[in-house]
Amino acid sequence: MTHFIELEKAYEFDVYPKRDLVLVRGIGAKVWDVDGKEYIDCVGGHGVANIGHCNEKVVAAIEEQARKLISCSMTFYNDTRARFLEKLLSITPKNLKRAFLCNSGTEAVEAAIKFARFTTKKKEFITAMRGFHGRTMGSMSATFNPEYRKDFEPTVPGFKYVPFNNFDKLKDAVTDDTAAILLEVVQGEGGIHIGGADYFMQVRRLCDEKNILLILDEVQSGCCRTGKMFACNHFDLEPDILCLAKAIAGGVPMGAVVCSEKIQPPMGKHGSTFGGNPLACAAGIAAIDFMLESKLDEQAQDKGEFFVGKLKQHKFANVREIRHLGLMIGIELKEKSQPYLVKLMEQGVLAMPAGATVLRFLPPLVITREDLDFVARKVIEVLPAAG
Ligand SMILES: *Cc1c(COP(=O)(O)O)cnc(C)c1O
């Protein structure tokens, strides 16, 4: 174990706070370290592994495509990309008609920002406090937490942050130069905060009235995570631009911006060398097929109720609130979450923080009830019980 840790420590920048764990293998919701110790993975690659680690359909699709064609830039058409796009557009909200493919969440948000400025000829964006949209200049500028931005200024001008789920504050921030409102449906990094149905309805109406685009960032909440294919499906909410990444290609890097007919990106002014590459697209087709065939949305819904139901039967001393939509789960503590993450890891459960006080669980949606039950028991074991 220590050998690989030392190599990474020697040769890689410390941009992530890391845990002393070398993971080498995974199947479904389980991963193993280099010494063979097993863990239930409720980090799920930060919400990438929705269909499970090394999903067989995806593995087979990658193998087959790797023998045919791995790269093919977007200056040419490609059979696998064409089939992926058709599939992607068959699962996204009906008003969305075309997509741009890239390689990550932050790139999807960057494209959305450019497309929105170009389409509306307006400059400003309103985003939410506690929102998270990525680490590159545009998406970082859209991200509220000043900690992410402060050493990298000047940021991209034109971004305003308002309290999430507060329509009046949002409305007050609108000006004649507002190009788009950019929101997560369920805030992930910000601590698992779920927007309300009324809020989203009012936001959609405001956008229509004022000719403002609605961009939804479902990089984390998409792909069956919340119990529907996309979290916006819970609210019959139709965005003008939907940003996707993380789980969309079964673990292979892929991002997508899926747009309504209002969006008209210019020819020759945006692109991505790796975007829409056949390998990622083949994985994406297999991943979406798996989501549909296994009714992964319903599984996430049922398993989320099961897991949170177990926790809610118990009285904890230090839990402020348990929030969830499907298997996107946050346990907000009255104290820092870090020591409990360490304890869970010692007990064979990998979970992650969302802010300082929230324990976040994003297990692969294929996780068995037995494993979920194990995770719930471990949470009950490590968190202090009430009186
Ligand atoms: C993870 C995440 C991103 C950034 O995705 P990357 O692939 O890491 O660039 C953007 N938005 C949301 C909501 C995310 O959870």
mmCIF file of C-alpha atoms and ligand atoms in Angstrom:
data_model
loop_
_atom_site.group_PDB
_atom_site.id
_atom_site.type_symbol
_atom_site.label_atom_id
_atom_site.label_comp_id
_atom_site.label_asym_id
_atom_site.label_seq_id
_atom_site.Cartn_x
_atom_site.Cartn_y
_atom_site.Cartn_z
ATOM 1 C CA MET A 1 0.000 0.000 0.000
ATOM 2 C CA THR A 2 2.619 2.517 1.132
ATOM 3 C CA HIS A 3 4.664 2.111 -2.061
ATOM 4 C CA PHE A 4 1.910 3.504 -4.297
ATOM 5 C CA ILE A 5 1.028 6.184 -1.789
ATOM 6 C CA GLU A 6 4.649 7.315 -1.713
ATOM 7 C CA LEU A 7 4.846 7.407 -5.504
ATOM 8 C CA GLU A 8 1.727 9.555 -5.793
ATOM 9 C CA LYS A 9 2.932 11.772 -2.968
ATOM 10 C CA ALA A 10 6.268 12.214 -4.737
ATOM 11 C CA TYR A 11 4.969 12.886 -8.229
ATOM 12 C CA GLU A 12 1.504 14.375 -7.953
ATOM 13 C CA PHE A 13 0.378 17.747 -6.649
ATOM 14 C CA ASP A 14 -1.574 17.707 -3.410
ATOM 15 C CA VAL A 15 -4.674 19.319 -4.876
ATOM 16 C CA TYR A 16 -6.953 16.789 -3.199
ATOM 17 C CA PRO A 17 -6.964 15.910 0.489
ATOM 18 C CA LYS A 18 -6.442 12.154 0.137
ATOM 19 C CA ARG A 19 -7.184 9.151 2.296
ATOM 20 C CA ASP A 20 -4.499 6.532 2.813
ATOM 21 C CA LEU A 21 -6.200 3.952 0.673
ATOM 22 C CA VAL A 22 -5.050 2.449 -2.637
ATOM 23 C CA LEU A 23 -8.059 1.141 -4.557
ATOM 24 C CA VAL A 24 -7.296 -1.346 -7.289
ATOM 25 C CA ARG A 25 -10.519 -3.150 -8.195
ATOM 26 C CA GLY A 26 -14.284 -2.740 -8.128
ATOM 27 C CA ILE A 27 -17.497 -4.582 -8.965
ATOM 28 C CA GLY A 28 -20.966 -3.110 -8.488
ATOM 29 C CA ALA A 29 -20.982 -1.198 -5.205
ATOM 30 C CA LYS A 30 -17.837 -2.830 -3.849
ATOM 31 C CA VAL A 31 -14.187 -1.850 -4.169
ATOM 32 C CA TRP A 32 -11.014 -3.493 -2.923
ATOM 33 C CA ASP A 33 -7.732 -2.017 -1.805
ATOM 34 C CA VAL A 34 -4.314 -3.306 -2.803
ATOM 35 C CA ASP A 35 -4.199 -5.546 0.298
ATOM 36 C CA GLY A 36 -7.531 -7.150 -0.604
ATOM 37 C CA LYS A 37 -9.655 -5.346 1.994
ATOM 38 C CA GLU A 38 -13.249 -4.850 0.854
ATOM 39 C CA TYR A 39 -15.248 -1.619 1.093
ATOM 40 C CA ILE A 40 -18.787 -0.601 0.249
ATOM 41 C CA ASP A 41 -18.293 2.420 -1.955
ATOM 42 C CA CYS A 42 -20.730 5.212 -1.104
ATOM 43 C CA VAL A 43 -18.399 7.728 -2.733
ATOM 44 C CA GLY A 44 -19.076 6.106 -6.090
ATOM 45 C CA GLY A 45 -16.391 8.164 -7.811
ATOM 46 C CA HIS A 46 -18.168 11.320 -6.559
ATOM 47 C CA GLY A 47 -21.342 10.207 -8.289
ATOM 48 C CA VAL A 48 -19.811 8.632 -11.383
ATOM 49 C CA ALA A 49 -20.414 4.944 -10.664
ATOM 50 C CA ASN A 50 -24.255 4.930 -10.758
ATOM 51 C CA ILE A 51 -24.465 1.718 -12.787
ATOM 52 C CA GLY A 52 -21.781 0.048 -10.627
ATOM 53 C CA HIS A 53 -18.061 -0.415 -11.001
ATOM 54 C CA CYS A 54 -16.974 -2.397 -14.059
ATOM 55 C CA ASN A 55 -20.532 -2.824 -15.280
ATOM 56 C CA GLU A 56 -20.366 -5.760 -17.680
ATOM 57 C CA LYS A 57 -22.326 -4.089 -20.456
ATOM 58 C CA VAL A 58 -19.977 -1.101 -20.404
ATOM 59 C CA VAL A 59 -16.854 -3.263 -20.217
ATOM 60 C CA ALA A 60 -18.016 -5.240 -23.285
ATOM 61 C CA ALA A 61 -18.923 -2.081 -25.208
ATOM 62 C CA ILE A 62 -15.524 -0.500 -24.502
ATOM 63 C CA GLU A 63 -13.714 -3.683 -25.556
ATOM 64 C CA GLU A 64 -15.632 -3.898 -28.809
ATOM 65 C CA GLN A 65 -15.288 -0.212 -29.669
ATOM 66 C CA ALA A 66 -11.573 -0.188 -28.755
ATOM 67 C CA ARG A 67 -10.967 -2.689 -31.547
ATOM 68 C CA LYS A 68 -12.938 -0.606 -34.083
ATOM 69 C CA LEU A 69 -12.099 3.056 -33.547
ATOM 70 C CA ILE A 70 -11.049 4.887 -30.384
ATOM 71 C CA SER A 71 -10.785 8.477 -31.548
ATOM 72 C CA CYS A 72 -12.693 10.369 -34.198
ATOM 73 C CA SER A 73 -12.841 14.139 -34.021
ATOM 74 C CA MET A 74 -16.086 16.014 -34.507
ATOM 75 C CA THR A 75 -15.051 17.186 -37.952
ATOM 76 C CA PHE A 76 -16.185 13.728 -39.104
ATOM 77 C CA TYR A 77 -19.417 11.841 -38.520
ATOM 78 C CA ASN A 78 -19.223 8.571 -36.603
ATOM 79 C CA ASP A 79 -21.655 5.636 -36.292
ATOM 80 C CA THR A 80 -21.254 5.158 -32.528
ATOM 81 C CA ARG A 81 -21.553 8.887 -31.785
ATOM 82 C CA ALA A 82 -24.704 9.119 -33.904
ATOM 83 C CA ARG A 83 -26.292 6.227 -32.004
ATOM 84 C CA PHE A 84 -25.263 7.700 -28.650
ATOM 85 C CA LEU A 85 -26.781 11.090 -29.477
ATOM 86 C CA GLU A 86 -30.069 9.493 -30.522
ATOM 87 C CA LYS A 87 -30.144 7.561 -27.240
ATOM 88 C CA LEU A 88 -29.214 10.595 -25.134
ATOM 89 C CA LEU A 89 -31.934 12.719 -26.694
ATOM 90 C CA SER A 90 -34.457 9.921 -26.089
ATOM 91 C CA ILE A 91 -33.988 10.161 -22.301
ATOM 92 C CA THR A 92 -33.617 13.928 -21.776
ATOM 93 C CA PRO A 93 -36.648 16.254 -21.369
ATOM 94 C CA LYS A 94 -38.759 16.373 -24.549
ATOM 95 C CA ASN A 95 -38.134 20.050 -25.290
ATOM 96 C CA LEU A 96 -34.389 19.414 -25.672
ATOM 97 C CA LYS A 97 -33.380 18.790 -29.269
ATOM 98 C CA ARG A 98 -29.628 18.870 -29.733
ATOM 99 C CA ALA A 99 -26.456 18.247 -27.765
ATOM 100 C CA PHE A 100 -22.822 19.245 -27.624
ATOM 101 C CA LEU A 101 -20.493 16.549 -26.306
ATOM 102 C CA CYS A 102 -17.405 17.156 -24.194
ATOM 103 C CA ASN A 103 -15.465 15.335 -21.485
ATOM 104 C CA SER A 104 -16.378 16.592 -18.025
ATOM 105 C CA GLY A 105 -18.845 18.509 -15.913
ATOM 106 C CA THR A 106 -16.920 21.722 -15.891
ATOM 107 C CA GLU A 107 -16.660 21.680 -19.683
ATOM 108 C CA ALA A 108 -20.408 21.170 -19.948
ATOM 109 C CA VAL A 109 -20.952 24.257 -17.790
ATOM 110 C CA GLU A 110 -18.392 26.269 -19.787
ATOM 111 C CA ALA A 111 -20.234 25.425 -23.005
ATOM 112 C CA ALA A 112 -23.560 26.350 -21.422
ATOM 113 C CA ILE A 113 -22.162 29.764 -20.404
ATOM 114 C CA LYS A 114 -20.836 30.458 -23.905
ATOM 115 C CA PHE A 115 -23.998 29.224 -25.626
ATOM 116 C CA ALA A 116 -26.162 31.369 -23.326
ATOM 117 C CA ARG A 117 -24.165 34.557 -23.966
ATOM 118 C CA PHE A 118 -24.120 33.934 -27.694
ATOM 119 C CA THR A 119 -27.824 33.075 -27.921
ATOM 120 C CA THR A 120 -29.186 35.919 -25.780
ATOM 121 C CA LYS A 121 -26.548 38.575 -26.534
ATOM 122 C CA LYS A 122 -26.786 39.306 -22.786
ATOM 123 C CA LYS A 123 -23.952 39.005 -20.275
ATOM 124 C CA GLU A 124 -25.119 38.221 -16.751
ATOM 125 C CA PHE A 125 -25.767 34.956 -14.935
ATOM 126 C CA ILE A 126 -27.557 34.342 -11.673
ATOM 127 C CA THR A 127 -26.525 31.260 -9.718
ATOM 128 C CA ALA A 128 -27.274 29.962 -6.240
ATOM 129 C CA MET A 129 -25.460 30.216 -2.957
ATOM 130 C CA ARG A 130 -23.964 26.835 -1.968
ATOM 131 C CA GLY A 131 -24.049 25.944 -5.680
ATOM 132 C CA PHE A 132 -21.142 24.120 -7.291
ATOM 133 C CA HIS A 133 -20.450 24.062 -11.021
ATOM 134 C CA GLY A 134 -16.782 23.190 -11.527
ATOM 135 C CA ARG A 135 -13.166 24.286 -11.334
ATOM 136 C CA THR A 136 -12.321 26.057 -14.569
ATOM 137 C CA MET A 137 -12.593 29.823 -14.895
ATOM 138 C CA GLY A 138 -16.207 30.111 -16.056
ATOM 139 C CA SER A 139 -17.713 27.358 -13.949
ATOM 140 C CA MET A 140 -15.625 28.448 -10.947
ATOM 141 C CA SER A 141 -16.973 31.972 -11.389
ATOM 142 C CA ALA A 142 -20.464 30.473 -11.310
ATOM 143 C CA THR A 143 -19.633 28.682 -8.059
ATOM 144 C CA PHE A 144 -20.664 30.464 -4.875
ATOM 145 C CA ASN A 145 -18.156 29.350 -2.234
ATOM 146 C CA PRO A 146 -15.467 32.093 -2.148
ATOM 147 C CA GLU A 147 -12.914 29.501 -0.965
ATOM 148 C CA TYR A 148 -12.925 28.000 -4.454
ATOM 149 C CA ARG A 149 -12.368 31.371 -6.119
ATOM 150 C CA LYS A 150 -10.347 33.625 -3.880
ATOM 151 C CA ASP A 151 -6.780 32.815 -4.951
ATOM 152 C CA PHE A 152 -7.578 32.796 -8.656
ATOM 153 C CA GLU A 153 -9.115 36.191 -9.224
ATOM 154 C CA PRO A 154 -10.024 37.986 -11.379
ATOM 155 C CA THR A 155 -12.914 35.629 -12.097
ATOM 156 C CA VAL A 156 -15.165 35.897 -15.145
ATOM 157 C CA PRO A 157 -17.367 38.987 -14.668
ATOM 158 C CA GLY A 158 -21.144 38.806 -14.708
ATOM 159 C CA PHE A 159 -22.000 36.231 -12.009
ATOM 160 C CA LYS A 160 -24.353 36.940 -9.095
ATOM 161 C CA TYR A 161 -25.251 34.537 -6.288
ATOM 162 C CA VAL A 162 -28.627 34.452 -4.566
ATOM 163 C CA PRO A 163 -30.021 32.186 -1.820
ATOM 164 C CA PHE A 164 -31.161 28.825 -3.221
ATOM 165 C CA ASN A 165 -34.858 28.017 -3.133
ATOM 166 C CA ASN A 166 -35.841 31.661 -2.492
ATOM 167 C CA PHE A 167 -37.758 32.974 -5.483
ATOM 168 C CA ASP A 168 -38.103 36.606 -4.322
ATOM 169 C CA LYS A 169 -34.344 37.019 -3.892
ATOM 170 C CA LEU A 170 -33.784 35.493 -7.310
ATOM 171 C CA LYS A 171 -36.345 37.732 -8.957
ATOM 172 C CA ASP A 172 -34.782 40.830 -7.362
ATOM 173 C CA ALA A 173 -31.414 39.935 -8.907
ATOM 174 C CA VAL A 174 -32.737 39.878 -12.486
ATOM 175 C CA THR A 175 -31.747 42.774 -14.756
ATOM 176 C CA ASP A 176 -32.209 43.535 -18.465
ATOM 177 C CA ASP A 177 -28.800 41.975 -19.007
ATOM 178 C CA THR A 178 -29.558 38.595 -17.356
ATOM 179 C CA ALA A 179 -28.693 35.906 -19.913
ATOM 180 C CA ALA A 180 -29.415 32.846 -17.807
ATOM 181 C CA ILE A 181 -30.216 31.415 -14.414
ATOM 182 C CA LEU A 182 -27.941 28.479 -13.608
ATOM 183 C CA LEU A 183 -29.057 26.055 -10.892
ATOM 184 C CA GLU A 184 -28.560 22.565 -9.574
ATOM 185 C CA VAL A 185 -31.868 20.811 -8.898
ATOM 186 C CA VAL A 186 -30.322 19.122 -5.876
ATOM 187 C CA GLN A 187 -27.215 20.876 -4.602
ATOM 188 C CA GLY A 188 -24.528 18.214 -4.249
ATOM 189 C CA GLU A 189 -21.239 19.691 -3.019
ATOM 190 C CA GLY A 190 -23.255 22.317 -1.154
ATOM 191 C CA GLY A 191 -24.736 19.726 1.207
ATOM 192 C CA ILE A 192 -27.666 17.918 -0.510
ATOM 193 C CA HIS A 193 -30.254 20.705 -0.619
ATOM 194 C CA ILE A 194 -33.326 19.970 -2.726
ATOM 195 C CA GLY A 195 -35.175 22.777 -4.505
ATOM 196 C CA GLY A 196 -38.963 22.989 -4.092
ATOM 197 C CA ALA A 197 -41.589 22.361 -6.795
ATOM 198 C CA ASP A 198 -43.082 25.862 -6.394
ATOM 199 C CA TYR A 199 -39.674 27.455 -6.607
ATOM 200 C CA PHE A 200 -38.805 25.714 -9.852
ATOM 201 C CA MET A 201 -42.230 26.491 -11.337
ATOM 202 C CA GLN A 202 -41.795 30.187 -10.545
ATOM 203 C CA VAL A 203 -38.234 30.196 -11.891
ATOM 204 C CA ARG A 204 -39.372 28.629 -15.168
ATOM 205 C CA ARG A 205 -42.167 31.177 -15.528
ATOM 206 C CA LEU A 206 -39.826 34.084 -14.764
ATOM 207 C CA CYS A 207 -37.370 32.855 -17.395
ATOM 208 C CA ASP A 208 -40.137 32.645 -19.995
ATOM 209 C CA GLU A 209 -41.448 36.137 -19.164
ATOM 210 C CA LYS A 210 -38.057 37.850 -19.199
ATOM 211 C CA ASN A 211 -36.472 35.934 -22.063
ATOM 212 C CA ILE A 212 -33.888 34.399 -19.720
ATOM 213 C CA LEU A 213 -32.459 30.928 -20.294
ATOM 214 C CA LEU A 214 -32.736 28.288 -17.595
ATOM 215 C CA ILE A 215 -29.591 26.170 -17.304
ATOM 216 C CA LEU A 216 -29.825 23.129 -15.040
ATOM 217 C CA ASP A 217 -26.611 21.560 -13.822
ATOM 218 C CA GLU A 218 -27.473 17.886 -13.355
ATOM 219 C CA VAL A 219 -23.894 16.705 -13.497
ATOM 220 C CA GLN A 220 -24.365 15.028 -10.099
ATOM 221 C CA SER A 221 -28.147 14.631 -9.809
ATOM 222 C CA GLY A 222 -28.653 13.085 -13.269
ATOM 223 C CA CYS A 223 -28.599 9.488 -14.528
ATOM 224 C CA CYS A 224 -31.183 7.983 -12.129
ATOM 225 C CA ARG A 225 -29.394 9.184 -8.973
ATOM 226 C CA THR A 226 -32.456 10.869 -7.456
ATOM 227 C CA GLY A 227 -35.065 8.259 -8.408
ATOM 228 C CA LYS A 228 -35.851 9.714 -11.843
ATOM 229 C CA MET A 229 -33.653 9.769 -14.929
ATOM 230 C CA PHE A 230 -33.014 13.456 -14.142
ATOM 231 C CA ALA A 231 -33.917 15.326 -10.976
ATOM 232 C CA CYS A 232 -35.851 17.892 -13.065
ATOM 233 C CA ASN A 233 -38.289 15.078 -13.976
ATOM 234 C CA HIS A 234 -39.553 15.183 -10.373
ATOM 235 C CA PHE A 235 -40.852 18.689 -11.038
ATOM 236 C CA ASP A 236 -41.815 18.447 -14.740
ATOM 237 C CA LEU A 237 -39.219 21.146 -15.131
ATOM 238 C CA GLU A 238 -37.867 21.783 -18.626
ATOM 239 C CA PRO A 239 -34.528 23.579 -18.832
ATOM 240 C CA ASP A 240 -33.244 25.363 -21.927
ATOM 241 C CA ILE A 241 -29.841 23.812 -21.322
ATOM 242 C CA LEU A 242 -29.154 20.636 -19.353
ATOM 243 C CA CYS A 243 -25.554 20.017 -18.244
ATOM 244 C CA LEU A 244 -24.579 16.378 -17.766
ATOM 245 C CA ALA A 245 -21.386 14.459 -17.030
ATOM 246 C CA LYS A 246 -20.261 12.149 -14.195
ATOM 247 C CA ALA A 247 -22.381 8.975 -14.658
ATOM 248 C CA ILE A 248 -23.515 9.543 -18.250
ATOM 249 C CA ALA A 249 -20.959 7.171 -19.822
ATOM 250 C CA GLY A 250 -20.767 4.496 -17.127
ATOM 251 C CA GLY A 251 -17.496 5.795 -15.657
ATOM 252 C CA VAL A 252 -15.709 6.882 -18.836
ATOM 253 C CA PRO A 253 -15.098 10.661 -19.046
ATOM 254 C CA MET A 254 -17.936 12.370 -20.915
ATOM 255 C CA GLY A 255 -19.843 15.603 -20.604
ATOM 256 C CA ALA A 256 -22.909 16.771 -22.509
ATOM 257 C CA VAL A 257 -24.881 19.977 -22.890
ATOM 258 C CA VAL A 258 -28.352 19.185 -24.144
ATOM 259 C CA CYS A 259 -30.267 22.177 -25.496
ATOM 260 C CA SER A 260 -33.705 23.375 -26.547
ATOM 261 C CA GLU A 261 -34.381 24.903 -29.962
ATOM 262 C CA LYS A 262 -33.763 28.376 -28.504
ATOM 263 C CA ILE A 263 -30.035 27.668 -28.272
ATOM 264 C CA GLN A 264 -28.072 28.416 -31.411
ATOM 265 C CA PRO A 265 -24.325 28.008 -30.916
ATOM 266 C CA PRO A 266 -22.255 29.558 -33.682
ATOM 267 C CA MET A 267 -20.379 27.450 -36.200
ATOM 268 C CA GLY A 268 -16.653 27.271 -35.569
ATOM 269 C CA LYS A 269 -16.586 29.052 -32.191
ATOM 270 C CA HIS A 270 -16.724 26.167 -29.767
ATOM 271 C CA GLY A 271 -15.254 22.685 -29.813
ATOM 272 C CA SER A 272 -13.495 19.855 -28.034
ATOM 273 C CA THR A 273 -10.849 17.499 -29.427
ATOM 274 C CA PHE A 274 -11.968 14.514 -27.366
ATOM 275 C CA GLY A 275 -15.662 15.470 -27.286
ATOM 276 C CA GLY A 276 -17.912 12.789 -28.738
ATOM 277 C CA ASN A 277 -15.097 10.259 -29.100
ATOM 278 C CA PRO A 278 -16.368 6.783 -30.062
ATOM 279 C CA LEU A 279 -14.977 5.064 -26.967
ATOM 280 C CA ALA A 280 -16.909 7.288 -24.559
ATOM 281 C CA CYS A 281 -19.992 7.159 -26.787
ATOM 282 C CA ALA A 282 -19.948 3.336 -26.871
ATOM 283 C CA ALA A 283 -19.724 3.319 -23.071
ATOM 284 C CA GLY A 284 -22.532 5.895 -22.945
ATOM 285 C CA ILE A 285 -24.879 3.791 -25.070
ATOM 286 C CA ALA A 286 -24.262 0.762 -22.846
ATOM 287 C CA ALA A 287 -24.699 2.848 -19.682
ATOM 288 C CA ILE A 288 -28.021 4.353 -20.795
ATOM 289 C CA ASP A 289 -29.282 0.941 -21.984
ATOM 290 C CA PHE A 290 -28.434 -0.467 -18.572
ATOM 291 C CA MET A 291 -30.235 2.387 -16.770
ATOM 292 C CA LEU A 292 -33.365 1.784 -18.834
ATOM 293 C CA GLU A 293 -33.351 -2.040 -18.776
ATOM 294 C CA SER A 294 -32.739 -2.288 -15.050
ATOM 295 C CA LYS A 295 -35.199 0.523 -14.246
ATOM 296 C CA LEU A 296 -32.364 2.067 -12.312
ATOM 297 C CA ASP A 297 -34.454 5.158 -11.503
ATOM 298 C CA GLU A 298 -37.026 3.076 -9.613
ATOM 299 C CA GLN A 299 -34.253 1.175 -7.889
ATOM 300 C CA ALA A 300 -32.709 4.425 -6.667
ATOM 301 C CA GLN A 301 -36.100 5.631 -5.459
ATOM 302 C CA ASP A 302 -36.869 2.419 -3.503
ATOM 303 C CA LYS A 303 -33.387 1.977 -2.102
ATOM 304 C CA GLY A 304 -33.234 5.620 -1.014
ATOM 305 C CA GLU A 305 -36.481 5.178 0.976
ATOM 306 C CA PHE A 306 -35.174 1.920 2.427
ATOM 307 C CA PHE A 307 -31.852 3.395 3.563
ATOM 308 C CA VAL A 308 -33.199 6.648 4.963
ATOM 309 C CA GLY A 309 -36.099 4.733 6.569
ATOM 310 C CA LYS A 310 -33.568 2.659 8.526
ATOM 311 C CA LEU A 311 -31.736 5.767 9.695
ATOM 312 C CA LYS A 312 -34.895 7.602 10.684
ATOM 313 C CA GLN A 313 -35.916 4.758 13.027
ATOM 314 C CA HIS A 314 -32.896 5.666 15.114
ATOM 315 C CA LYS A 315 -32.387 8.635 17.468
ATOM 316 C CA PHE A 316 -29.017 10.284 16.921
ATOM 317 C CA ALA A 317 -27.425 12.755 19.342
ATOM 318 C CA ASN A 318 -25.670 14.928 16.753
ATOM 319 C CA VAL A 319 -27.784 14.785 13.588
ATOM 320 C CA ARG A 320 -29.435 18.034 12.558
ATOM 321 C CA GLU A 321 -31.256 16.735 9.498
ATOM 322 C CA ILE A 322 -31.274 13.849 7.020
ATOM 323 C CA ARG A 323 -32.002 14.978 3.447
ATOM 324 C CA HIS A 324 -32.309 12.838 0.350
ATOM 325 C CA LEU A 325 -33.804 12.459 -3.072
ATOM 326 C CA GLY A 326 -33.437 8.832 -4.171
ATOM 327 C CA LEU A 327 -29.888 7.745 -3.435
ATOM 328 C CA MET A 328 -28.482 11.274 -3.211
ATOM 329 C CA ILE A 329 -28.198 11.389 0.561
ATOM 330 C CA GLY A 330 -26.909 13.915 3.082
ATOM 331 C CA ILE A 331 -26.774 13.590 6.859
ATOM 332 C CA GLU A 332 -26.204 17.031 8.347
ATOM 333 C CA LEU A 333 -24.450 16.869 11.699
ATOM 334 C CA LYS A 334 -24.239 19.441 14.469
ATOM 335 C CA GLU A 335 -20.456 19.063 14.285
ATOM 336 C CA LYS A 336 -17.699 18.359 11.737
ATOM 337 C CA SER A 337 -18.213 15.229 9.657
ATOM 338 C CA GLN A 338 -14.553 14.328 9.039
ATOM 339 C CA PRO A 339 -13.934 12.126 12.144
ATOM 340 C CA TYR A 340 -17.018 10.062 11.295
ATOM 341 C CA LEU A 341 -15.871 9.560 7.703
ATOM 342 C CA VAL A 342 -12.655 8.087 9.090
ATOM 343 C CA LYS A 343 -14.587 5.804 11.443
ATOM 344 C CA LEU A 344 -16.854 4.625 8.628
ATOM 345 C CA MET A 345 -13.819 3.841 6.505
ATOM 346 C CA GLU A 346 -12.340 1.746 9.318
ATOM 347 C CA GLN A 347 -15.643 -0.129 9.322
ATOM 348 C CA GLY A 348 -15.503 -0.810 5.575
ATOM 349 C CA VAL A 349 -17.756 2.024 4.344
ATOM 350 C CA LEU A 350 -16.495 4.807 2.078
ATOM 351 C CA ALA A 351 -18.520 8.022 2.274
ATOM 352 C CA MET A 352 -17.630 11.658 1.627
ATOM 353 C CA PRO A 353 -18.252 15.143 2.956
ATOM 354 C CA ALA A 354 -20.391 17.889 1.425
ATOM 355 C CA GLY A 355 -19.215 21.005 3.192
ATOM 356 C CA ALA A 356 -17.841 20.691 6.737
ATOM 357 C CA THR A 357 -20.796 19.141 8.533
ATOM 358 C CA VAL A 358 -22.611 16.944 6.013
ATOM 359 C CA LEU A 359 -21.937 13.227 5.501
ATOM 360 C CA ARG A 360 -22.722 12.482 1.878
ATOM 361 C CA PHE A 361 -23.579 9.069 0.408
ATOM 362 C CA LEU A 362 -23.669 8.494 -3.363
ATOM 363 C CA PRO A 363 -23.620 4.695 -3.591
ATOM 364 C CA PRO A 364 -23.799 2.965 -6.958
ATOM 365 C CA LEU A 365 -27.529 2.588 -7.613
ATOM 366 C CA VAL A 366 -27.053 -1.149 -8.167
ATOM 367 C CA ILE A 367 -26.093 -1.566 -4.497
ATOM 368 C CA THR A 368 -27.908 -4.494 -2.847
ATOM 369 C CA ARG A 369 -30.312 -3.970 0.046
ATOM 370 C CA GLU A 370 -28.033 -6.157 2.114
ATOM 371 C CA ASP A 371 -25.132 -3.766 1.520
ATOM 372 C CA LEU A 372 -27.326 -0.728 2.162
ATOM 373 C CA ASP A 373 -28.466 -2.315 5.389
ATOM 374 C CA PHE A 374 -24.804 -2.830 6.326
ATOM 375 C CA VAL A 375 -24.053 0.843 5.609
ATOM 376 C CA ALA A 376 -27.054 1.976 7.685
ATOM 377 C CA ARG A 377 -25.938 -0.223 10.599
ATOM 378 C CA LYS A 378 -22.425 1.206 10.426
ATOM 379 C CA VAL A 379 -23.746 4.783 10.380
ATOM 380 C CA ILE A 380 -25.834 3.967 13.460
ATOM 381 C CA GLU A 381 -22.791 2.387 15.068
ATOM 382 C CA VAL A 382 -20.365 5.280 14.526
ATOM 383 C CA LEU A 383 -22.687 8.235 15.219
ATOM 384 C CA PRO A 384 -23.477 8.800 18.887
ATOM 385 C CA ALA A 385 -27.004 7.838 19.927
ATOM 386 C CA ALA A 386 -29.332 10.289 21.665
ATOM 387 C CA GLY A 387 -29.517 10.155 25.482
HETATM 388 C C1 LIG B 1 -18.880 17.414 -10.163
HETATM 389 C C2 LIG B 1 -19.715 18.546 -10.587
HETATM 390 C C3 LIG B 1 -19.281 19.450 -11.580
HETATM 391 C C4 LIG B 1 -17.906 19.397 -12.193
HETATM 392 O O1 LIG B 1 -17.677 18.213 -12.883
HETATM 393 P P1 LIG B 1 -16.179 17.823 -13.322
HETATM 394 O O2 LIG B 1 -16.370 16.624 -14.213
HETATM 395 O O3 LIG B 1 -15.442 17.504 -12.064
HETATM 396 O O4 LIG B 1 -15.607 18.978 -14.021
HETATM 397 C C5 LIG B 1 -20.156 20.442 -12.003
HETATM 398 N N1 LIG B 1 -21.385 20.551 -11.466
HETATM 399 C C6 LIG B 1 -21.829 19.710 -10.497
HETATM 400 C C7 LIG B 1 -23.205 19.886 -9.959
HETATM 401 C C8 LIG B 1 -21.004 18.695 -10.014
HETATM 402 O O5 LIG B 1 -21.437 17.887 -9.042
#
